Amino acid sequence: MTSQQSTSSRRRSFEVSVGAVGAVAMAIALSGCSSGPDYQGTCMDRLTQKRVTDHHCNSGGAGGAGGGSYAWWYTPRGKDVPAVGQKVDLSKGNGSFTAPKSGSVARGGFSAKGGKAGSVGG
């Protein structure tokens, strides 16, 4: 094998390795972006049963953080999260005021326009 052939062979091997590492990194990045949390916590006014902005639950007025009528409502993945100002569907299976014991949970940060829980970018 000549010096030129050896260099060419090493270059191809290096290019394949870099390409494979890039493909694996891309797959990992995309798999992490394919879905959101198992449960989405949105702030709700228990008195009106309407979604309110997150700051109500992040302050001392949140239920479980000093009392008050505001509390986190945990919506499971795939269920509708209402827009701010809309009523929350309190039907069985659509969510709970009790934090889930298992699964990933995101509290706050969901789109004020509503959407599906567990969706990326909500």
Tab-separated table of C-alpha atoms in Angstrom:
chain	number	residue	atom	x	y	z
A	1	MET	CA	0.000	0.000	0.000
A	2	THR	CA	1.370	3.367	-0.972
A	3	SER	CA	1.506	6.358	1.292
A	4	GLN	CA	-1.213	8.059	-0.767
A	5	GLN	CA	-3.530	5.018	-0.530
A	6	SER	CA	-3.008	4.807	3.245
A	7	THR	CA	-3.875	8.481	3.728
A	8	SER	CA	-6.924	8.146	1.502
A	9	SER	CA	-8.101	5.074	3.434
A	10	ARG	CA	-7.693	6.823	6.793
A	11	ARG	CA	-9.545	9.869	5.494
A	12	ARG	CA	-12.531	7.742	4.396
A	13	SER	CA	-12.540	5.945	7.754
A	14	PHE	CA	-12.510	9.270	9.595
A	15	GLU	CA	-15.336	10.640	7.417
A	16	VAL	CA	-17.475	7.552	8.094
A	17	SER	CA	-16.828	7.837	11.851
A	18	VAL	CA	-17.714	11.522	11.953
A	19	GLY	CA	-20.833	10.879	9.869
A	20	ALA	CA	-21.953	8.042	12.163
A	21	VAL	CA	-21.420	10.142	15.294
A	22	GLY	CA	-23.409	12.970	13.734
A	23	ALA	CA	-26.271	10.622	12.833
A	24	VAL	CA	-26.396	9.203	16.372
A	25	ALA	CA	-26.335	12.691	17.897
A	26	MET	CA	-29.168	13.782	15.596
A	27	ALA	CA	-31.254	10.715	16.516
A	28	ILE	CA	-30.773	11.376	20.234
A	29	ALA	CA	-31.667	15.045	19.845
A	30	LEU	CA	-34.801	14.262	17.850
A	31	SER	CA	-35.946	11.541	20.233
A	32	GLY	CA	-35.730	14.033	23.096
A	33	CYS	CA	-37.894	16.457	21.137
A	34	SER	CA	-40.541	14.005	20.024
A	35	SER	CA	-42.703	14.304	23.097
A	36	GLY	CA	-43.213	16.464	26.120
A	37	PRO	CA	-44.023	15.555	29.714
A	38	ASP	CA	-46.466	12.852	30.786
A	39	TYR	CA	-48.459	15.486	32.705
A	40	GLN	CA	-48.822	19.228	32.185
A	41	GLY	CA	-49.481	21.346	35.250
A	42	THR	CA	-51.509	24.469	34.488
A	43	CYS	CA	-52.741	26.957	37.044
A	44	MET	CA	-56.459	26.953	37.762
A	45	ASP	CA	-58.810	29.027	39.866
A	46	ARG	CA	-60.783	26.457	41.865
A	47	LEU	CA	-63.669	28.887	42.397
A	48	THR	CA	-64.312	29.653	38.723
A	49	GLN	CA	-62.804	26.416	37.359
A	50	LYS	CA	-60.973	28.520	34.766
A	51	ARG	CA	-57.344	28.442	33.768
A	52	VAL	CA	-55.359	31.438	34.961
A	53	THR	CA	-51.802	32.593	34.339
A	54	ASP	CA	-49.038	30.603	36.011
A	55	HIS	CA	-47.932	33.416	38.301
A	56	HIS	CA	-50.992	32.775	40.499
A	57	CYS	CA	-49.705	29.275	41.319
A	58	ASN	CA	-46.068	30.348	41.495
A	59	SER	CA	-46.846	32.917	44.199
A	60	GLY	CA	-47.822	32.383	47.825
A	61	GLY	CA	-51.520	32.389	46.849
A	62	ALA	CA	-51.355	28.925	45.307
A	63	GLY	CA	-53.087	26.010	46.928
A	64	GLY	CA	-50.456	23.957	48.695
A	65	ALA	CA	-48.162	26.990	48.844
A	66	GLY	CA	-49.990	29.012	51.434
A	67	GLY	CA	-53.667	28.457	50.605
A	68	GLY	CA	-55.918	30.371	48.237
A	69	SER	CA	-58.180	29.394	45.392
A	70	TYR	CA	-55.375	28.767	42.859
A	71	ALA	CA	-53.901	25.314	42.330
A	72	TRP	CA	-52.022	23.279	39.746
A	73	TRP	CA	-54.249	21.124	37.553
A	74	TYR	CA	-52.346	18.147	36.117
A	75	THR	CA	-53.514	17.151	32.633
A	76	PRO	CA	-52.310	13.805	31.234
A	77	ARG	CA	-50.547	13.592	27.874
A	78	GLY	CA	-52.926	13.782	24.907
A	79	LYS	CA	-55.754	15.534	26.767
A	80	ASP	CA	-56.794	19.111	26.051
A	81	VAL	CA	-55.275	21.929	28.077
A	82	PRO	CA	-57.595	24.955	27.958
A	83	ALA	CA	-56.501	28.444	27.040
A	84	VAL	CA	-56.121	30.997	29.813
A	85	GLY	CA	-59.625	32.170	30.733
A	86	GLN	CA	-61.357	28.971	29.589
A	87	LYS	CA	-63.008	26.450	31.911
A	88	VAL	CA	-61.069	23.337	32.785
A	89	ASP	CA	-62.785	20.032	32.005
A	90	LEU	CA	-63.029	18.382	35.425
A	91	SER	CA	-64.363	15.102	33.993
A	92	LYS	CA	-62.768	11.914	35.233
A	93	GLY	CA	-59.601	11.099	33.309
A	94	ASN	CA	-58.987	14.670	32.173
A	95	GLY	CA	-56.737	15.604	35.059
A	96	SER	CA	-56.411	16.081	38.773
A	97	PHE	CA	-55.376	18.556	41.440
A	98	THR	CA	-53.210	15.800	42.911
A	99	ALA	CA	-49.679	15.664	41.536
A	100	PRO	CA	-48.953	12.375	39.749
A	101	LYS	CA	-46.853	9.876	41.678
A	102	SER	CA	-45.043	8.682	38.551
A	103	GLY	CA	-44.209	10.028	35.116
A	104	SER	CA	-42.691	13.343	34.098
A	105	VAL	CA	-44.447	16.554	35.103
A	106	ALA	CA	-44.086	20.104	33.807
A	107	ARG	CA	-45.621	22.886	35.890
A	108	GLY	CA	-46.315	26.070	34.010
A	109	GLY	CA	-44.864	27.334	30.774
A	110	PHE	CA	-47.639	25.900	28.594
A	111	SER	CA	-49.048	28.073	25.807
A	112	ALA	CA	-51.669	30.561	26.969
A	113	LYS	CA	-53.610	29.519	23.838
A	114	GLY	CA	-54.030	25.941	25.111
A	115	GLY	CA	-53.364	22.729	23.231
A	116	LYS	CA	-52.672	19.049	23.867
A	117	ALA	CA	-50.795	18.083	27.016
A	118	GLY	CA	-47.479	16.437	26.220
A	119	SER	CA	-47.047	18.293	22.960
A	120	VAL	CA	-43.711	19.908	22.342
A	121	GLY	CA	-43.922	23.657	22.704
A	122	GLY	CA	-47.470	23.284	24.078
